[in-house]
Structure formats: structure tokens, C-alpha cells
Coordinates of C-alpha atoms in Angstrom, one line a residue:
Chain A
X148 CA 8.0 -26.0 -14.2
X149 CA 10.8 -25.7 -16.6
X150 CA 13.7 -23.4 -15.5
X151 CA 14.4 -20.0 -16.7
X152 CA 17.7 -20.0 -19.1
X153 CA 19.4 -17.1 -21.1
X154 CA 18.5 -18.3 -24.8
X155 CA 21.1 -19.0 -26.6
X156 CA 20.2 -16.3 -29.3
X157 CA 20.0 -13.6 -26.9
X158 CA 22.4 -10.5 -26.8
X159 CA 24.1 -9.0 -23.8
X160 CA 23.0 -5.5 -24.0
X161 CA 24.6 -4.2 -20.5
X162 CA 27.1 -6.0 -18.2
X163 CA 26.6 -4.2 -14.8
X164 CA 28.5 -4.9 -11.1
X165 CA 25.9 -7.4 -10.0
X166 CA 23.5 -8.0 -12.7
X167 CA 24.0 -8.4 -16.9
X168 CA 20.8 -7.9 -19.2
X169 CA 19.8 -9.8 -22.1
X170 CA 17.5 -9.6 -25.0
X171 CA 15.9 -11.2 -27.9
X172 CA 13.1 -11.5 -30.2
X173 CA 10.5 -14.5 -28.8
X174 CA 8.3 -16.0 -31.7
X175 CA 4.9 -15.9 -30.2
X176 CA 1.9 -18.0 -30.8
X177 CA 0.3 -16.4 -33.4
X178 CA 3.4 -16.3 -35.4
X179 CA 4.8 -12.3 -34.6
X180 CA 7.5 -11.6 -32.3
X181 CA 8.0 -9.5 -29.6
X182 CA 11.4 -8.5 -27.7
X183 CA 11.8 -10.7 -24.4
X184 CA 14.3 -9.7 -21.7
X185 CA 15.8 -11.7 -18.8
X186 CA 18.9 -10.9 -16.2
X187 CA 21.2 -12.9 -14.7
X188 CA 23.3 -12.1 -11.7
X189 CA 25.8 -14.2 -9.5
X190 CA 24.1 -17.5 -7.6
X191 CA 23.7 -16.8 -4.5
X192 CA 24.5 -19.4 -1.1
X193 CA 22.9 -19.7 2.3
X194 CA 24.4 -22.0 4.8
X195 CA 22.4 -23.7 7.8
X196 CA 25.7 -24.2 10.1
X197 CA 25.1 -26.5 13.1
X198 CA 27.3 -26.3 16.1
X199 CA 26.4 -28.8 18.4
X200 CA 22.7 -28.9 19.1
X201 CA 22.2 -25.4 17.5
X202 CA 22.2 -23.6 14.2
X203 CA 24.5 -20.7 13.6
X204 CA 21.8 -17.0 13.1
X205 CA 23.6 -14.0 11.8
X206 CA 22.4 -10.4 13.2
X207 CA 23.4 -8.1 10.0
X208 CA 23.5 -4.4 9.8
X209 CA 23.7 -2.7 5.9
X210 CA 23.9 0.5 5.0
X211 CA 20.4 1.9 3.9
X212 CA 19.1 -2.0 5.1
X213 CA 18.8 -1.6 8.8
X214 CA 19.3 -4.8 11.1
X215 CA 17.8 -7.9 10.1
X216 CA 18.1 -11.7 10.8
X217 CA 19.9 -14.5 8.4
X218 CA 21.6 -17.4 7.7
X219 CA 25.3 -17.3 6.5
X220 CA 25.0 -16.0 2.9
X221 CA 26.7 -14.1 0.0
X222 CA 27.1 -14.4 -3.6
X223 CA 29.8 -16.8 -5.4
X224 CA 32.7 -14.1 -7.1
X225 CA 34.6 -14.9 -10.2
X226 CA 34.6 -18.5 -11.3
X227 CA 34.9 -20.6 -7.8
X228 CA 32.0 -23.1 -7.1
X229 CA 29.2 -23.2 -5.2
X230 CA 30.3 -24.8 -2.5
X231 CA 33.5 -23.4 -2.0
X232 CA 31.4 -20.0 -1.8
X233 CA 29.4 -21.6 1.1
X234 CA 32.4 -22.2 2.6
X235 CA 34.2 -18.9 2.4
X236 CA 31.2 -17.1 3.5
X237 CA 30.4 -19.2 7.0
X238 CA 34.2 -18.5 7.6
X239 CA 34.4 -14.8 6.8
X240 CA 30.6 -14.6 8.5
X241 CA 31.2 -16.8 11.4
X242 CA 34.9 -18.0 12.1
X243 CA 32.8 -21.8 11.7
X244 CA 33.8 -24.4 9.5
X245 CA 32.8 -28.2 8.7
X246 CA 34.5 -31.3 7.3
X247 CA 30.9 -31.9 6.1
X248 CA 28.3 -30.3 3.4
X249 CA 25.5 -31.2 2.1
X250 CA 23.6 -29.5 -0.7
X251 CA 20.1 -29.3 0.5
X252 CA 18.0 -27.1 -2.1
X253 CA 18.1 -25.0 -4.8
X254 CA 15.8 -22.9 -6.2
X255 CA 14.9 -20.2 -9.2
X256 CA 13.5 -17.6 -6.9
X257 CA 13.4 -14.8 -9.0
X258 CA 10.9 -14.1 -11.7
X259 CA 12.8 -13.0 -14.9
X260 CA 16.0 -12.9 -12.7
X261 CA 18.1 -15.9 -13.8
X262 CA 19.8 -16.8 -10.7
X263 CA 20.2 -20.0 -8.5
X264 CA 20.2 -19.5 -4.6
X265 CA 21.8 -22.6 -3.3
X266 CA 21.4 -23.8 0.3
X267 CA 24.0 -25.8 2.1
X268 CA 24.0 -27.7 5.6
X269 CA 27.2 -27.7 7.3
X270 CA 27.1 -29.9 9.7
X271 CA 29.4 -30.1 13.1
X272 CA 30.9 -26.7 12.6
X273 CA 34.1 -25.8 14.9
X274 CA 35.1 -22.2 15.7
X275 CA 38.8 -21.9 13.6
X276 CA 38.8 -18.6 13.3
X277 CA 38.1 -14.8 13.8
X278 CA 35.3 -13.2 11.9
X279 CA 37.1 -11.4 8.4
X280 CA 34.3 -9.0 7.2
X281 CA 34.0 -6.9 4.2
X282 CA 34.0 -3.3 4.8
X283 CA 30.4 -2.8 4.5
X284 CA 29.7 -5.5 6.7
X285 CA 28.3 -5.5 10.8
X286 CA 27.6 -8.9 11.3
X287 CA 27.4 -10.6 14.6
X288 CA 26.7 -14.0 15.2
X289 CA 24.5 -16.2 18.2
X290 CA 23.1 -19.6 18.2
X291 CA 19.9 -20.8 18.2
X292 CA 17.5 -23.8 18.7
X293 CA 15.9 -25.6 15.5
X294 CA 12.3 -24.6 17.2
X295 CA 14.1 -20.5 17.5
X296 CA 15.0 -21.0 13.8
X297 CA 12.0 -22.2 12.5
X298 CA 10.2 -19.5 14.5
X299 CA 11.9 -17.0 12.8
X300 CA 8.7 -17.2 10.0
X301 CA 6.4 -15.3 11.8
X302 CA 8.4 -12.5 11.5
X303 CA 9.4 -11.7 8.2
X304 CA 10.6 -7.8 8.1
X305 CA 13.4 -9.1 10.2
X306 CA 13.8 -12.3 8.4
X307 CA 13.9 -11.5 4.7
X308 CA 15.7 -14.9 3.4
X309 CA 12.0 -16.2 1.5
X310 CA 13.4 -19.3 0.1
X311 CA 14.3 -20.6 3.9
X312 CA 11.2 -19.2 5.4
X313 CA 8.9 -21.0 2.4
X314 CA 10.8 -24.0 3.6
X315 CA 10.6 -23.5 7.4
X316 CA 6.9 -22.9 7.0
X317 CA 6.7 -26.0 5.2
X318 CA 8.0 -28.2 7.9
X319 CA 5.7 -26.2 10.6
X320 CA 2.9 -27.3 8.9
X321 CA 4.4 -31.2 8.3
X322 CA 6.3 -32.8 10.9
X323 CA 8.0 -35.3 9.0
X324 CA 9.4 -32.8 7.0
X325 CA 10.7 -31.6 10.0
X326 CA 11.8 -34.7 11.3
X327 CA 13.4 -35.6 8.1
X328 CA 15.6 -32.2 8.3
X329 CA 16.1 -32.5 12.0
X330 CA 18.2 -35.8 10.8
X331 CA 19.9 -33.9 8.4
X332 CA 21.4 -31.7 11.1
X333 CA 22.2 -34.5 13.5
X334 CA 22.8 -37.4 11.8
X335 CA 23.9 -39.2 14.7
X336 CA 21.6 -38.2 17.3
Chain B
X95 CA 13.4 -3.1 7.6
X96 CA 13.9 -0.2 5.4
X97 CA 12.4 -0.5 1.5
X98 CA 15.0 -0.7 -0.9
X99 CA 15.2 2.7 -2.8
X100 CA 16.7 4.2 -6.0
X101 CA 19.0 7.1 -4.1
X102 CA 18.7 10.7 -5.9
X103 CA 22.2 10.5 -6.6
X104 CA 21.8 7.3 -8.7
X105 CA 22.1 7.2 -12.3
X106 CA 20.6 5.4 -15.0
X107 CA 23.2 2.8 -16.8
X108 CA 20.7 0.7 -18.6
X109 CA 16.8 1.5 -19.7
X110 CA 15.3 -2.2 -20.6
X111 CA 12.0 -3.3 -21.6
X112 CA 11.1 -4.3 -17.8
X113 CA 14.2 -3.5 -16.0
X114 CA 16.5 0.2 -15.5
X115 CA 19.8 -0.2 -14.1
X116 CA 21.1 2.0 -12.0
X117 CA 24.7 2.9 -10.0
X118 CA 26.1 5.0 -7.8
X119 CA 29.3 5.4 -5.5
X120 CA 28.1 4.1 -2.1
X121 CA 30.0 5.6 1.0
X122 CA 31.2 2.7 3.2
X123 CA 31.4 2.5 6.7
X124 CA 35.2 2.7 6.5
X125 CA 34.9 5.9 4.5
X126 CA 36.0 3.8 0.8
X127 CA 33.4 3.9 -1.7
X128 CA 32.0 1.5 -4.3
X129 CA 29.9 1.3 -7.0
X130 CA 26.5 0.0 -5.7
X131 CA 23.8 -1.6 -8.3
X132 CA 19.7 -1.3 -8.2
X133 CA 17.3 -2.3 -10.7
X134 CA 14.0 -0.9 -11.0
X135 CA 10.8 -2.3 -12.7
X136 CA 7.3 -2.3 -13.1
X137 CA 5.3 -2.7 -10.0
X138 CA 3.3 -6.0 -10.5
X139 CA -0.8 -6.6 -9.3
X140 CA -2.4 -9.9 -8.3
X141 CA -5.6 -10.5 -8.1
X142 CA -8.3 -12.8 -5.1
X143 CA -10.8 -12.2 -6.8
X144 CA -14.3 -13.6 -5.4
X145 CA -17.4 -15.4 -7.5
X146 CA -20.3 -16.7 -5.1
X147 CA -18.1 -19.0 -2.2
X148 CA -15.4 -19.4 -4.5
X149 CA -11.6 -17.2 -5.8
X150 CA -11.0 -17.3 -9.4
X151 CA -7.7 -19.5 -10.0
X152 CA -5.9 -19.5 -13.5
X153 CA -4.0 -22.3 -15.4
X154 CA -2.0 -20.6 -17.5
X155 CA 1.0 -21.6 -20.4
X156 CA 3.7 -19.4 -21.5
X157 CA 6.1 -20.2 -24.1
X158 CA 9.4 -21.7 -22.3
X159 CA 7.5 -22.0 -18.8
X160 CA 5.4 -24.6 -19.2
X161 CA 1.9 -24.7 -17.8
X162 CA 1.4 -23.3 -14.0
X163 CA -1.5 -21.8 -11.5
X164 CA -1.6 -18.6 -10.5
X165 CA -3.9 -16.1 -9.4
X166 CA -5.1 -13.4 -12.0
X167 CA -1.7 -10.9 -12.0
X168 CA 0.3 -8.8 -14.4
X169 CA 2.4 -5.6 -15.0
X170 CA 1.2 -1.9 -14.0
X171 CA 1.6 -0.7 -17.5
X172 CA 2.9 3.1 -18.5
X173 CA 0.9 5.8 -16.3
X174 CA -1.6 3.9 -14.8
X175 CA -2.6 3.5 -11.4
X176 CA -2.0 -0.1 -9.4
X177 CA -6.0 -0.5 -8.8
X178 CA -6.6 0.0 -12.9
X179 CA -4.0 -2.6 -13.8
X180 CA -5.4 -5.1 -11.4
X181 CA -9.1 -4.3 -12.9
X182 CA -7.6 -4.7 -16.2
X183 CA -5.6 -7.7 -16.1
X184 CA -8.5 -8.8 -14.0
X185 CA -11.1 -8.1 -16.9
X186 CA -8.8 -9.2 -19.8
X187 CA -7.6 -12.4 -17.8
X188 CA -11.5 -14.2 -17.1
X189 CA -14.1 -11.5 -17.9
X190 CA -15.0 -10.8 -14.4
X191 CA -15.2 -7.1 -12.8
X192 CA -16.5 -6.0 -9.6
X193 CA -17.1 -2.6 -7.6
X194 CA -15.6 -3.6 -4.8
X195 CA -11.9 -4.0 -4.1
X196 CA -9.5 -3.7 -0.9
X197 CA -5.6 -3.3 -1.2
X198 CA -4.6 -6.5 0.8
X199 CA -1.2 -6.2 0.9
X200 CA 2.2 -4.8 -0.5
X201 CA 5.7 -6.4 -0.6
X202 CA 8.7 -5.3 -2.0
X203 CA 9.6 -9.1 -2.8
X204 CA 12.7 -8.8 -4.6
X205 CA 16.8 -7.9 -3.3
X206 CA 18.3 -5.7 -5.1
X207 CA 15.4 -4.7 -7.6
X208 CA 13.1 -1.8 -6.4
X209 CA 9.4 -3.0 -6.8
X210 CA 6.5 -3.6 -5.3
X211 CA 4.0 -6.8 -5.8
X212 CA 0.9 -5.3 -5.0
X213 CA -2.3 -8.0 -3.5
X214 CA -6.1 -6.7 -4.1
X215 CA -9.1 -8.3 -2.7
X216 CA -12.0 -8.3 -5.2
X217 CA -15.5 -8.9 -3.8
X218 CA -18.5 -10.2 -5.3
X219 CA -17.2 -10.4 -8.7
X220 CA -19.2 -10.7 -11.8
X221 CA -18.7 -12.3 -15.3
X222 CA -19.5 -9.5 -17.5
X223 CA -17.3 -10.3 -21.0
X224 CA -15.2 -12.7 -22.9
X225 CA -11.4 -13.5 -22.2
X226 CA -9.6 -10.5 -23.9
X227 CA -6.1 -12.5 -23.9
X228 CA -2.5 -11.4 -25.5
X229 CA -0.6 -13.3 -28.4
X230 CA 1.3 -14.9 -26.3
X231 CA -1.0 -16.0 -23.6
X232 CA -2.7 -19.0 -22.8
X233 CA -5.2 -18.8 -19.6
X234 CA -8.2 -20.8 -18.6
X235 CA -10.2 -19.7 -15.0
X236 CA -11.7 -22.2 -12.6
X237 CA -13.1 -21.8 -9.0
X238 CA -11.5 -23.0 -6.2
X239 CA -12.4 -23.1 -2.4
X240 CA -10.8 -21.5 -0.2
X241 CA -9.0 -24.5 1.7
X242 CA -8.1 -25.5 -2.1
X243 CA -6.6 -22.4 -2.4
X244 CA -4.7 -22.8 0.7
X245 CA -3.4 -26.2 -0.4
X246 CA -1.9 -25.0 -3.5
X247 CA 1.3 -24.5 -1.2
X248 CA 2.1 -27.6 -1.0
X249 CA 3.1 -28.2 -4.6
X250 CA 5.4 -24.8 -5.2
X251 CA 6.1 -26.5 -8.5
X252 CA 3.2 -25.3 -10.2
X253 CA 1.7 -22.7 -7.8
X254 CA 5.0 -20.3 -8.2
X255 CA 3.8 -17.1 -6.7
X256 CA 5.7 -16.5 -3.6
X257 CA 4.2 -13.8 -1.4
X258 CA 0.8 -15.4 -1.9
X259 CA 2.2 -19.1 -1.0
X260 CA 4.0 -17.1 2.5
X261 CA 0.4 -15.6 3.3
X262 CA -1.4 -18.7 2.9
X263 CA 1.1 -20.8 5.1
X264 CA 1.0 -18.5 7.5
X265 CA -3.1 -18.8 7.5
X266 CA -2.7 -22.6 7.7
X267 CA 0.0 -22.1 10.7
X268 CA -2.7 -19.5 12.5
X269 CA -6.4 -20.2 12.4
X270 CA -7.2 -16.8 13.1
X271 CA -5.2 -15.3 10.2
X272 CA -7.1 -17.9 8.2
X273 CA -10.4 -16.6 9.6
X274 CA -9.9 -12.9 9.4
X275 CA -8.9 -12.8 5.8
X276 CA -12.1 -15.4 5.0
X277 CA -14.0 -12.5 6.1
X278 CA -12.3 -9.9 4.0
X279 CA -13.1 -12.1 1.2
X280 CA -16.9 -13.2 2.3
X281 CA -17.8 -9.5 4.3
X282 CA -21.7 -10.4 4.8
X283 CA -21.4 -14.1 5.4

């Protein structure tokens, strides 16, 4: 399926903190036209962070959002790159880092929503630092085993990222997909 | 996990063709505030909808999206209620109505935009008039089993929508999921 993109003809018509709208008129089949509307916001990046023989799991609490379950995450500010997001985020999160990334996925999620959420593997993370959180952050962090993580699907109001849950469901119902991202993890196991 | 709300203190920025944007100063847990960002748009209805031992599956092609399946869906449209847009898009989509329908399930699928995605259960349905499709919609029905149905998960390419492809990997990761919901659809069987 072809990806969503801002038309090039299309008008900005409100730039907000998070998400800018657009608009223009879409020539339809039968020849009329009819005012279209998308959004774009900030990509977003998720980072599966392997320490040892486990993955890094993030215990947030938000205001008005309650507690919930996740993978290192955030949104990329101002004009650095993708990775370089990933990698601010598992340090600010976590206090991790890794000498190696990996792009794993990247998706469209949103319908309308013109947005990218990117997901990273960091792989043989080391403790470097203290946690350095936001103000509106409450983020612990605990590891867990690639089984625990997967697991996490069956309960989805406390883990909300969809993308990583489609995925995780995925290689529940086919082992070599699992396989294949269990090598990912540990490439020299 | 709490639903995402509008707060009463919230204002509207931006009022769109789908999507209102609206702010307000969040209090922080440090006592700062900051401008926080919601959208809001229509709540969206899909469709199971039941012929004889088979659902109703559409192919459909949109101008810049290429063609895709999906289940009969669309948006809840100025006053009415969720259960008459899903008979309508229903109706207009493939002709078929029936007198018997069951609110499945209700998601609030999107971060940061407050909507629902709502998932009806139509029984025993009924071809009772022609196609009734907008100008800008392309959309041929064909019957599917339910394992077929099931197996559209595997190729998120063309089966995009989400919530649907979570519930039906969850029936093909539990047996009895799979088996209660193949009596919601088939009651008397």
C-alpha cells in the first residue's frame, strides 16, 4: 500500500505543539473535487534495549494516563535524526546505551496521521548513566525475558505500544519469526 | 488505562474537516505548566457482517492508497448514532442489512487523538439493494470464511485495519477466543 504523504499542493492551515494540519482540494473520480485533510506530527522511536540476556521494559506513570508498560520511546524534537532520538531517549529513559543499532521496522500507523514510528534494537546495552527525566515523567525501569516481553500481548490496556504488540503477536503465532528476532538480539549466542 | 479525554478547560485552536485541535496549560508534577495538545475526530464503525457461513470482506481503491481489504467501515457522520452509521455504511457499502447486530468491541486506537473505533457484529445479513457508493469510492464485496478471515493478518500490507488484525491474532494465539466469538457470529449453529 502506498504511503500517506502531505501533497505538495496542500496548505498548512494550523501549526500546533505536536501536530500541524493540512488541506487541499482532491480531484475525485468523477471529475469534482472535494477538500481532503491529513496531519503530520513528529516521528516517533521505540527502542528494544538488550542487556545481557534480557530486554530493557519501562513502567511509566502520566498525568491523566495512569501506569502502563513500554518500550523506551519519545518523539524526535527539532531537526536531529531518528536514530540519534533513539538514542537520547534509552539514555534519558534508562541510563543504557549501545555501541550498536539496528533499524528494525517502520511503520505508518496512523490513519490520516502522517507520521513514521521507527523501532530500533540496541543491542548489548551498558548502564552509563543516571535516569535524566522530563518533568512530567515517572519512569522506572526492570528487565525482562524475550518470552515476558512477548507475553506482554495478552494484555493490552497495560501495553498500549500496537505497532510492537502486532509484531510480538506475529512471532507468537510463527516461530521463525521469532527465531529470526531472537538472532537479532543476540547475535552471538 | 484511563481513555484519553478532551479536559473542560481545553480550548479549541483548530476546527478541520475530520480533526479539532485543542490546547490547554497542563499542571506538571513539578508544579510548571505546559501547553498540552489533543485532537478530536469522528468516531469510526466497522462492520462483521454475516451472509449464510460466510463475513462480507471488501476490496476497496482510494485515490493515493492504492487498492486494500477491509471490512465494511466508515465515519459516524453529524448527529447520528454509532449503530446507524454502521447500518448505513453497511447498506451503501454491499447492499446488505440485517435485524440483528451486537456491539463487539470499542477502542480508543489512537495517542493523542480522542476517538473511538467502534466493532459491530451483524447476523444473518441479507442482500436487499444495489451498492449506493460515493464519488470517490471504489468497493467490490466477496465472502470469506472465517479462517480466511483470520489469515488476513498475515499480510498487514493490504489488510490495514489494526484493531481487527490485534483481535484476530489473538483468536489464532487462543482457541477459545476463536471459538467464542465463531458463536457470536453463527448464534444457532
Amino acid at each position: 500500500m502506498a504511503r500517506e504523504e502531505i501533497p505538495k499542493q496542500a496548505k498548512r492551515m494550523f501549526k500546533g505543539q505536536i501536530f500541524d494540519v493540512f488541506q487541499w482540494e482532491q480531484k475525485m473520480y468523477d471529475g469534482s473535487y472535494k477538500t481532503f485533510e491529513l496531519l503530520k506530527r513528529p516521528n516517533t522511536v521505540q527502542v528494544l534495549a538488550v542487556v545481557k540476556d534480557k530486554i530493557l521494559l519501562l513502567e511509566q506513570e502520566q498525568p491523566e494516563k495512569g501506569v502502563y508498560l513500554s518500550l523506551p520511546d519519545g518523539r524526535v524534537e527539532g531537526n536531529e535524526d531518528e536514530l540519534t532520538a533513539a538514542q537520547r531517549e534509552l539514555l534519558e529513559e534508562t541510563g543504557f546505551e549501545s555501541k550498536s543499532w539496528i533499524e528494525w521496522q517502520r511503520f505508518q500507523p496512523m490513519v490520516k496521521v502522517v507520521f513514521d514510528v521507527v523501532i530500533y534494537i540496541a543491542v548489548d546495552c551498558l548502564k552509563v548513566a543516571e535516569q535524566n527525566l522530563d518533568e512530567g515523567e515517572k519512569i522506572k525501569w526492570k528487565l525482562v525475558s524475550l518470552d515476558e516481553l512477548l507475553a506482554l500481548t495478552d494484555d493490552r490496556e497495560v501495553f498500549k505500544q500496537q505497532e510492537l504488540a502486532m509484531l510480538f503477536m506475529d512471532m507468537r503465532l510463527h516461530t521463525d519469526k521469532k527465531e529470526a528476532f531472537r538472532k537479532l538480539l543476540w547475535p552471538d549466542a
